[in-house]
mmCIF file of C-alpha atoms in Angstrom:
data_model
loop_
_atom_site.group_PDB
_atom_site.id
_atom_site.type_symbol
_atom_site.label_atom_id
_atom_site.label_comp_id
_atom_site.label_asym_id
_atom_site.label_seq_id
_atom_site.Cartn_x
_atom_site.Cartn_y
_atom_site.Cartn_z
ATOM 1 C CA MET U 1 -0.011 0.009 0.056
ATOM 2 C CA LEU U 2 1.264 3.457 -0.847
ATOM 3 C CA VAL U 3 -0.029 6.103 1.491
ATOM 4 C CA SER U 4 -0.050 9.545 -0.114
ATOM 5 C CA TYR U 5 3.302 11.198 0.582
ATOM 6 C CA SER U 6 3.413 14.687 1.865
ATOM 7 C CA ASP U 7 6.131 16.962 0.478
ATOM 8 C CA SER U 8 8.340 19.645 1.918
ATOM 9 C CA GLU U 9 7.756 22.393 -0.626
ATOM 10 C CA SER U 10 4.664 21.548 -2.493
ATOM 11 C CA GLU U 11 2.682 24.559 -1.437
ATOM 12 C CA GLY U 12 2.938 27.403 -3.907
ATOM 13 C CA GLU U 13 4.728 25.057 -6.379
ATOM 14 C CA PRO U 14 3.302 24.720 -9.863
ATOM 15 C CA SER U 15 1.680 21.397 -10.636
ATOM 16 C CA LEU U 16 3.927 18.762 -12.197
ATOM 17 C CA LYS U 17 1.200 16.291 -13.088
ATOM 18 C CA SER U 18 1.354 14.848 -16.597
ATOM 19 C CA GLU U 19 -0.145 12.039 -18.763
ATOM 20 C CA THR U 20 2.180 10.383 -21.233
ATOM 21 C CA VAL U 21 1.587 7.624 -23.641
ATOM 22 C CA ILE U 22 4.729 5.587 -24.297
ATOM 23 C CA VAL U 23 4.693 3.792 -27.680
ATOM 24 C CA SER U 24 7.597 1.385 -28.436
ATOM 25 C CA HIS U 25 9.662 1.844 -31.575
ATOM 26 C CA THR U 26 8.748 5.541 -31.916
ATOM 27 C CA ALA U 27 10.544 8.795 -31.060
ATOM 28 C CA ALA U 28 7.426 10.454 -29.863
ATOM 29 C CA SER U 29 8.203 9.870 -26.254
ATOM 30 C CA SER U 30 11.956 9.647 -26.345
ATOM 31 C CA VAL U 31 13.718 11.629 -23.685
ATOM 32 C CA SER U 32 17.195 10.462 -24.696
ATOM 33 C CA ASP U 33 18.530 13.951 -24.303
ATOM 34 C CA THR U 34 17.751 13.927 -20.571
ATOM 35 C CA LYS U 35 20.641 15.239 -18.681
ATOM 36 C CA ILE U 36 21.809 13.370 -15.619
ATOM 37 C CA ILE U 37 22.337 15.868 -12.927
ATOM 38 C CA LYS U 38 24.990 14.956 -10.349
ATOM 39 C CA ARG U 39 24.174 15.794 -6.831
ATOM 40 C CA PRO U 40 25.850 18.803 -5.361
ATOM 41 C CA SER U 41 27.071 18.686 -1.788
ATOM 42 C CA HIS U 42 24.205 19.395 0.538
ATOM 43 C CA SER U 43 24.209 20.763 4.002
ATOM 44 C CA CYS U 44 23.584 17.336 5.447
ATOM 45 C CA SER U 45 26.955 16.003 4.299
ATOM 46 C CA GLN U 46 29.394 15.384 7.094
ATOM 47 C CA PRO U 47 32.701 17.227 7.032
ATOM 48 C CA PRO U 48 35.888 15.955 8.740
ATOM 49 C CA ASP U 49 35.599 15.608 12.502
ATOM 50 C CA GLU U 50 38.747 17.632 13.149
ATOM 51 C CA VAL U 51 40.460 20.628 11.588
ATOM 52 C CA THR U 52 43.892 22.296 12.207
ATOM 53 C CA ASP U 53 44.165 25.991 13.042
ATOM 54 C CA PRO U 54 46.761 27.411 10.611
ATOM 55 C CA LEU U 55 47.894 29.952 13.241
ATOM 56 C CA THR U 56 48.034 27.943 16.491
ATOM 57 C CA LYS U 57 48.585 24.505 14.791
ATOM 58 C CA GLU U 58 45.986 23.214 17.317
ATOM 59 C CA ARG U 59 43.511 20.598 16.294
ATOM 60 C CA LYS U 60 39.940 21.664 16.920
ATOM 61 C CA ARG U 61 36.698 19.641 16.747
ATOM 62 C CA ARG U 62 34.549 20.823 13.885
ATOM 63 C CA LYS U 63 30.911 21.284 14.678
ATOM 64 C CA LEU U 64 28.663 19.238 12.423
ATOM 65 C CA PRO U 65 25.870 21.155 10.663
ATOM 66 C CA VAL U 66 22.359 20.699 12.000
ATOM 67 C CA VAL U 67 20.248 18.209 10.144
ATOM 68 C CA ASP U 68 16.511 18.725 10.065
ATOM 69 C CA LEU U 69 15.016 15.355 10.691
ATOM 70 C CA SER U 70 11.442 16.496 11.541
ATOM 71 C CA GLY U 71 10.593 19.460 9.218
ATOM 72 C CA ASN U 72 7.834 19.086 6.656
ATOM 73 C CA GLY U 73 9.630 16.660 4.410
ATOM 74 C CA ALA U 74 8.125 13.714 2.649
ATOM 75 C CA LYS U 75 6.870 10.711 4.715
ATOM 76 C CA ASP U 76 7.139 7.163 3.672
ATOM 77 C CA GLY U 77 3.914 5.121 3.579
ATOM 78 C CA SER U 78 4.937 2.414 1.092
ATOM 79 C CA SER U 79 4.678 -1.293 1.741
ATOM 80 C CA ALA U 80 8.017 -3.161 2.307
ATOM 81 C CA GLU U 81 10.345 -0.237 2.050
ATOM 82 C CA MET U 82 12.072 2.098 4.418
ATOM 83 C CA LEU U 83 13.157 5.705 4.272
ATOM 84 C CA PRO U 84 16.864 6.446 4.170
ATOM 85 C CA ALA U 85 18.119 6.930 7.731
ATOM 86 C CA MET U 86 18.777 10.670 7.330
ATOM 87 C CA LYS U 87 17.264 13.326 5.112
ATOM 88 C CA CYS U 88 17.789 17.053 4.723
ATOM 89 C CA LYS U 89 15.148 19.705 4.877
ATOM 90 C CA GLY U 90 13.703 20.095 1.398
ATOM 91 C CA ASP U 91 14.253 16.590 0.102
ATOM 92 C CA TRP U 92 11.488 15.139 -1.887
ATOM 93 C CA LEU U 93 10.468 11.417 -1.667
ATOM 94 C CA CYS U 94 10.146 9.676 -5.102
ATOM 95 C CA HIS U 95 8.891 6.309 -6.012
ATOM 96 C CA ALA U 96 7.821 4.375 -9.163
ATOM 97 C CA PHE U 97 4.963 1.778 -9.246
ATOM 98 C CA LEU U 98 2.336 0.150 -11.372
ATOM 99 C CA GLU U 99 -1.285 1.035 -10.700
ATOM 100 C CA VAL U 100 -3.650 -1.817 -9.750
ATOM 101 C CA HIS U 101 -7.242 -1.239 -10.913
ATOM 102 C CA ALA U 102 -9.356 -3.407 -8.641
ATOM 103 C CA ARG U 103 -12.135 -5.179 -10.513
ATOM 104 C CA ALA U 104 -15.473 -6.189 -8.840
ATOM 105 C CA ASP U 105 -14.254 -9.648 -8.237
ATOM 106 C CA LEU U 106 -10.863 -8.635 -6.688
ATOM 107 C CA THR U 107 -12.457 -5.883 -4.665
ATOM 108 C CA SER U 108 -15.045 -8.238 -3.125
ATOM 109 C CA LEU U 109 -12.315 -10.925 -2.140
ATOM 110 C CA LEU U 110 -10.161 -8.214 -0.599
ATOM 111 C CA HIS U 111 -13.022 -6.789 1.361
ATOM 112 C CA LYS U 112 -13.816 -10.217 2.916
ATOM 113 C CA ALA U 113 -10.048 -10.725 3.663
ATOM 114 C CA SER U 114 -9.799 -7.335 5.320
ATOM 115 C CA LYS U 115 -12.834 -7.907 7.414
ATOM 116 C CA ASP U 116 -11.420 -11.127 8.710
ATOM 117 C CA GLY U 117 -8.099 -9.489 9.398
ATOM 118 C CA ARG U 118 -9.659 -6.680 11.408
ATOM 119 C CA SER U 119 -11.788 -9.125 13.380
ATOM 120 C CA GLN U 120 -8.733 -11.027 14.463
ATOM 121 C CA LEU U 121 -6.131 -8.286 15.262
ATOM 122 C CA GLN U 122 -6.350 -4.845 16.815
ATOM 123 C CA GLY U 123 -4.492 -1.979 15.404
ATOM 124 C CA ILE U 124 -4.464 -3.323 11.813
ATOM 125 C CA ARG U 125 -5.369 -0.799 9.199
ATOM 126 C CA GLU U 126 -7.201 -1.466 6.009
ATOM 127 C CA THR U 127 -6.581 0.196 2.703
ATOM 128 C CA GLU U 128 -9.765 1.787 1.332
ATOM 129 C CA ILE U 129 -10.344 -0.376 -1.763
ATOM 130 C CA ARG U 130 -12.827 1.079 -4.288
ATOM 131 C CA GLN U 131 -13.675 -0.736 -7.476
ATOM 132 C CA GLY U 132 -12.046 0.870 -10.518
ATOM 133 C CA GLU U 133 -9.817 3.264 -8.494
ATOM 134 C CA SER U 134 -6.171 3.299 -8.131
ATOM 135 C CA THR U 135 -5.817 2.727 -4.361
ATOM 136 C CA LEU U 136 -3.542 -0.298 -4.769
ATOM 137 C CA HIS U 137 -0.074 -0.492 -6.377
ATOM 138 C CA VAL U 138 2.855 -2.725 -7.115
ATOM 139 C CA SER U 139 6.206 -1.132 -6.229
ATOM 140 C CA LEU U 140 8.983 -1.165 -8.780
ATOM 141 C CA THR U 141 11.560 0.811 -6.830
ATOM 142 C CA ARG U 142 12.531 1.760 -3.373
ATOM 143 C CA PRO U 143 11.479 5.215 -2.190
ATOM 144 C CA ILE U 144 14.422 7.557 -2.756
ATOM 145 C CA LEU U 145 15.086 11.183 -1.783
ATOM 146 C CA VAL U 146 15.919 13.801 -4.249
ATOM 147 C CA ARG U 147 16.678 17.499 -4.083
ATOM 148 C CA PRO U 148 14.044 19.997 -5.327
ATOM 149 C CA HIS U 149 16.118 20.826 -8.552
ATOM 150 C CA GLU U 150 16.214 16.982 -9.392
ATOM 151 C CA ARG U 151 12.412 16.399 -9.365
ATOM 152 C CA GLN U 152 11.840 16.833 -13.062
ATOM 153 C CA SER U 153 15.058 14.742 -13.826
ATOM 154 C CA PHE U 154 13.645 11.860 -11.833
ATOM 155 C CA VAL U 155 10.443 11.834 -13.814
ATOM 156 C CA LEU U 156 12.315 12.023 -17.199
ATOM 157 C CA ILE U 157 14.815 9.273 -16.140
ATOM 158 C CA VAL U 158 12.017 6.867 -15.173
ATOM 159 C CA LYS U 159 10.231 7.509 -18.468
ATOM 160 C CA GLU U 160 13.553 6.910 -20.329
ATOM 161 C CA ALA U 161 14.150 3.649 -18.489
ATOM 162 C CA LEU U 162 10.812 2.281 -19.432
ATOM 163 C CA ASN U 163 10.382 3.900 -22.816
ATOM 164 C CA ASP U 164 9.805 0.668 -24.781
ATOM 165 C CA VAL U 165 8.242 -1.476 -22.064
ATOM 166 C CA ALA U 166 4.789 -2.968 -22.684
ATOM 167 C CA ALA U 167 1.907 -3.188 -20.190
ATOM 168 C CA SER U 168 2.112 -6.280 -17.967
ATOM 169 C CA THR U 169 -0.576 -8.917 -17.446
ATOM 170 C CA VAL U 170 -0.376 -10.456 -13.948
ATOM 171 C CA SER U 171 -2.084 -13.220 -11.961
ATOM 172 C CA PHE U 172 -2.014 -13.719 -8.216
ATOM 173 C CA ALA U 173 -0.052 -16.337 -6.290
ATOM 174 C CA ARG U 174 -1.017 -16.130 -2.567
ATOM 175 C CA PHE U 175 -1.585 -14.058 0.486
ATOM 176 C CA ALA U 176 1.570 -13.338 2.326
ATOM 177 C CA HIS U 177 2.966 -11.504 5.373
ATOM 178 C CA LEU U 178 5.765 -8.909 4.718
ATOM 179 C CA ILE U 179 7.738 -6.725 7.072
ATOM 180 C CA ASN U 180 9.655 -3.491 6.230
ATOM 181 C CA GLU U 181 13.461 -3.251 6.799
ATOM 182 C CA ASP U 182 13.349 -1.375 10.072
ATOM 183 C CA GLU U 183 10.693 -3.925 11.349
ATOM 184 C CA SER U 184 8.363 -0.988 12.284
ATOM 185 C CA ARG U 185 5.513 -2.146 10.039
ATOM 186 C CA GLY U 186 3.946 -5.373 8.905
ATOM 187 C CA PHE U 187 1.748 -6.042 5.845
ATOM 188 C CA ILE U 188 -0.709 -8.519 4.607
ATOM 189 C CA ALA U 189 -0.200 -8.546 0.784
ATOM 190 C CA VAL U 190 -1.078 -10.343 -2.340
ATOM 191 C CA GLU U 191 1.957 -11.640 -4.274
ATOM 192 C CA ILE U 192 2.253 -11.857 -8.146
ATOM 193 C CA SER U 193 2.849 -15.060 -9.960
ATOM 194 C CA VAL U 194 2.403 -14.786 -13.689
ATOM 195 C CA GLY U 195 3.901 -11.439 -14.861
ATOM 196 C CA HIS U 196 6.758 -11.664 -12.299
ATOM 197 C CA ASP U 197 9.427 -11.829 -15.085
ATOM 198 C CA GLU U 198 8.083 -8.604 -16.793
ATOM 199 C CA LEU U 199 7.978 -6.763 -13.521
ATOM 200 C CA GLN U 200 11.527 -7.964 -12.790
ATOM 201 C CA THR U 201 12.700 -6.511 -16.143
ATOM 202 C CA MET U 202 11.055 -3.161 -15.393
ATOM 203 C CA SER U 203 12.494 -2.891 -11.844
ATOM 204 C CA SER U 204 16.051 -3.973 -12.987
ATOM 205 C CA ARG U 205 16.071 -1.210 -15.631
ATOM 206 C CA LEU U 206 14.962 1.288 -13.091
ATOM 207 C CA ASP U 207 17.599 0.221 -10.735
ATOM 208 C CA SER U 208 20.346 0.751 -13.375
ATOM 209 C CA TYR U 209 19.134 4.247 -14.354
ATOM 210 C CA LEU U 210 18.501 5.449 -10.794
ATOM 211 C CA ARG U 211 21.704 4.126 -9.469
ATOM 212 C CA THR U 212 23.588 6.098 -12.104
ATOM 213 C CA ALA U 213 21.652 9.340 -11.683
ATOM 214 C CA PHE U 214 21.003 9.328 -7.917
ATOM 215 C CA LYS U 215 23.250 6.549 -6.439
ATOM 216 C CA ALA U 216 19.939 5.017 -5.452
ATOM 217 C CA ARG U 217 19.917 1.553 -3.731
ATOM 218 C CA PRO U 218 18.461 -1.155 -5.930
ATOM 219 C CA TYR U 219 15.185 -2.790 -5.333
ATOM 220 C CA TYR U 220 15.376 -5.978 -3.213
ATOM 221 C CA ALA U 221 17.665 -8.751 -4.581
ATOM 222 C CA ALA U 222 14.935 -11.381 -4.136
ATOM 223 C CA LYS U 223 12.113 -9.330 -5.546
ATOM 224 C CA ARG U 224 8.668 -10.271 -4.231
ATOM 225 C CA PHE U 225 6.253 -8.198 -6.369
ATOM 226 C CA HIS U 226 3.037 -7.538 -4.503
ATOM 227 C CA PHE U 227 0.350 -5.082 -3.367
ATOM 228 C CA SER U 228 -0.532 -4.707 0.213
ATOM 229 C CA PHE U 229 -3.983 -4.160 1.664
ATOM 230 C CA LEU U 230 -3.575 -4.417 5.359
ATOM 231 C CA THR U 231 -0.967 -2.669 7.436
ATOM 232 C CA ALA U 232 -0.039 -2.970 11.106
ATOM 233 C CA ASP U 233 2.308 -0.682 13.113
ATOM 234 C CA LEU U 234 4.523 -3.138 15.027
ATOM 235 C CA SER U 235 5.698 -0.471 17.411
ATOM 236 C CA THR U 236 2.145 -0.058 18.827
ATOM 237 C CA SER U 237 -0.767 -2.337 19.827
ATOM 238 C CA CYS U 238 -1.445 -5.161 17.489
ATOM 239 C CA ALA U 239 -2.966 -7.607 19.900
ATOM 240 C CA PRO U 240 -5.688 -10.231 19.426
ATOM 241 C CA VAL U 241 -9.096 -8.634 19.759
ATOM 242 C CA LYS U 242 -9.958 -10.503 22.902
ATOM 243 C CA ASP U 243 -6.481 -10.013 24.535
ATOM 244 C CA GLY U 244 -5.600 -6.610 25.972
ATOM 245 C CA THR U 245 -1.958 -7.467 26.736
ATOM 246 C CA THR U 246 1.069 -5.754 25.169
ATOM 247 C CA HIS U 247 3.158 -7.779 22.762
ATOM 248 C CA ASP U 248 6.715 -7.217 21.417
ATOM 249 C CA LYS U 249 7.605 -6.993 17.796
ATOM 250 C CA LEU U 250 8.428 -10.652 17.382
ATOM 251 C CA VAL U 251 5.108 -11.842 18.789
ATOM 252 C CA LYS U 252 3.088 -9.178 16.648
ATOM 253 C CA ALA U 253 4.967 -10.324 13.557
ATOM 254 C CA GLN U 254 4.086 -13.888 14.429
ATOM 255 C CA MET U 255 0.447 -12.938 14.705
ATOM 256 C CA LEU U 256 0.520 -11.318 11.303
ATOM 257 C CA SER U 257 2.213 -14.414 9.795
ATOM 258 C CA GLY U 258 -0.582 -16.495 11.307
ATOM 259 C CA LEU U 259 -3.231 -14.188 9.900
ATOM 260 C CA ALA U 260 -1.696 -14.483 6.433
ATOM 261 C CA ARG U 261 -1.724 -18.286 6.623
ATOM 262 C CA ASP U 262 -5.364 -18.161 7.793
ATOM 263 C CA LEU U 263 -6.325 -15.892 4.847
ATOM 264 C CA GLU U 264 -4.407 -18.017 2.445
ATOM 265 C CA GLY U 265 -6.306 -21.023 3.680
ATOM 266 C CA ARG U 266 -9.668 -19.395 3.384
ATOM 267 C CA TYR U 267 -9.249 -17.304 0.248
ATOM 268 C CA GLY U 268 -6.179 -18.461 -1.531
ATOM 269 C CA PRO U 269 -7.976 -20.758 -4.010
ATOM 270 C CA SER U 270 -10.433 -18.051 -4.813
ATOM 271 C CA LEU U 271 -7.474 -15.562 -5.405
ATOM 272 C CA ARG U 272 -5.674 -17.889 -7.771
ATOM 273 C CA ALA U 273 -8.951 -18.438 -9.667
ATOM 274 C CA LEU U 274 -9.375 -14.744 -10.556
ATOM 275 C CA PRO U 275 -8.803 -13.854 -14.171
ATOM 276 C CA PRO U 276 -5.476 -12.135 -15.018
ATOM 277 C CA LEU U 277 -5.225 -8.418 -14.432
ATOM 278 C CA ARG U 278 -3.548 -5.994 -16.840
ATOM 279 C CA LEU U 279 -1.290 -3.302 -15.352
ATOM 280 C CA SER U 280 -0.966 -0.640 -17.923
ATOM 281 C CA ARG U 281 -0.372 2.552 -15.954
ATOM 282 C CA LEU U 282 2.990 3.559 -14.534
ATOM 283 C CA GLY U 283 2.873 6.002 -11.592
ATOM 284 C CA ILE U 284 5.880 8.231 -10.862
ATOM 285 C CA ARG U 285 5.445 9.823 -7.557
ATOM 286 C CA VAL U 286 7.334 12.967 -6.644
ATOM 287 C CA GLY U 287 6.317 14.210 -3.186
ATOM 288 C CA SER U 288 2.476 14.351 -3.060
ATOM 289 C CA GLN U 289 2.226 14.622 -6.956
ATOM 290 C CA VAL U 290 1.899 11.522 -9.227
ATOM 291 C CA HIS U 291 2.807 11.699 -12.963
ATOM 292 C CA TRP U 292 0.864 8.909 -14.890
ATOM 293 C CA VAL U 293 2.315 7.182 -17.947
ATOM 294 C CA THR U 294 0.293 4.821 -19.959
ATOM 295 C CA LEU U 295 2.266 1.828 -21.239
ATOM 296 C CA VAL U 296 1.362 0.895 -24.746
ATOM 297 C CA HIS U 297 2.991 -1.859 -26.923
ATOM 298 C CA VAL U 298 2.926 -1.593 -30.639
ATOM 299 C CA HIS U 299 3.714 -4.652 -32.681
ATOM 300 C CA THR U 300 5.560 -3.761 -35.900
ATOM 301 C CA SER U 301 5.191 -5.914 -39.014
ATOM 302 C CA MET U 302 8.283 -7.356 -40.441
#
């Protein structure tokens, strides 16, 4: 689940939303002239701990610059990802994903599973799932932080990376339990089976481009493409409904794992029986704004 990100400087900024149709084997959407902007040094970079006074020859401790960790910067609400440990004031959180349009059959199944989940565990939050609306997504990248002047470059680089990529058709494998890297949140998610290879290709391309442009960390080595629909904060209450006691993270994680097994047993066969779903819209999130790109594949005759 991708909760809408807030951004640090969105107020008063012109809207960057766009709709682009990418057609393979054409130059219409080519952005090959995109310039890769190297990051300048920011105020959050750490200078040497000690300096030498040229007059007294004495070594003095250098004060580190203050880093704004609260501010109004972007907040992460994505599924199995974690924000970088430190960010500077003014950074924008960026992310690439595929939109999941929930059909009536998928919406109905997820509502049943969500109801069961909320009836078993306290403190678990449900994604509001509305038929035909893009409230669910499949992540293709980790969230990364960029400077304000790099926002447009991020959008163009993602479009360039997936310039000739076709829409993907996916089927669903199972209900699963996932935890983010800092173990602060747990998720009940639906994993992708058919279509995994196509998503792997997209994600790997993005890894390469974003690593070159922003030194971004690649998406996970063992990629488990999924969309999540239930979220639990492992740092707060996530106890059984009839149990008011406090549980540590390990116990809470075990409870979520048990819930995933229960949902898989009840609804797994119905999930796998659903018709394939076409993922044809790429979302490029920059702060609170999303640029939508429609993926279209054109077959050329030989």
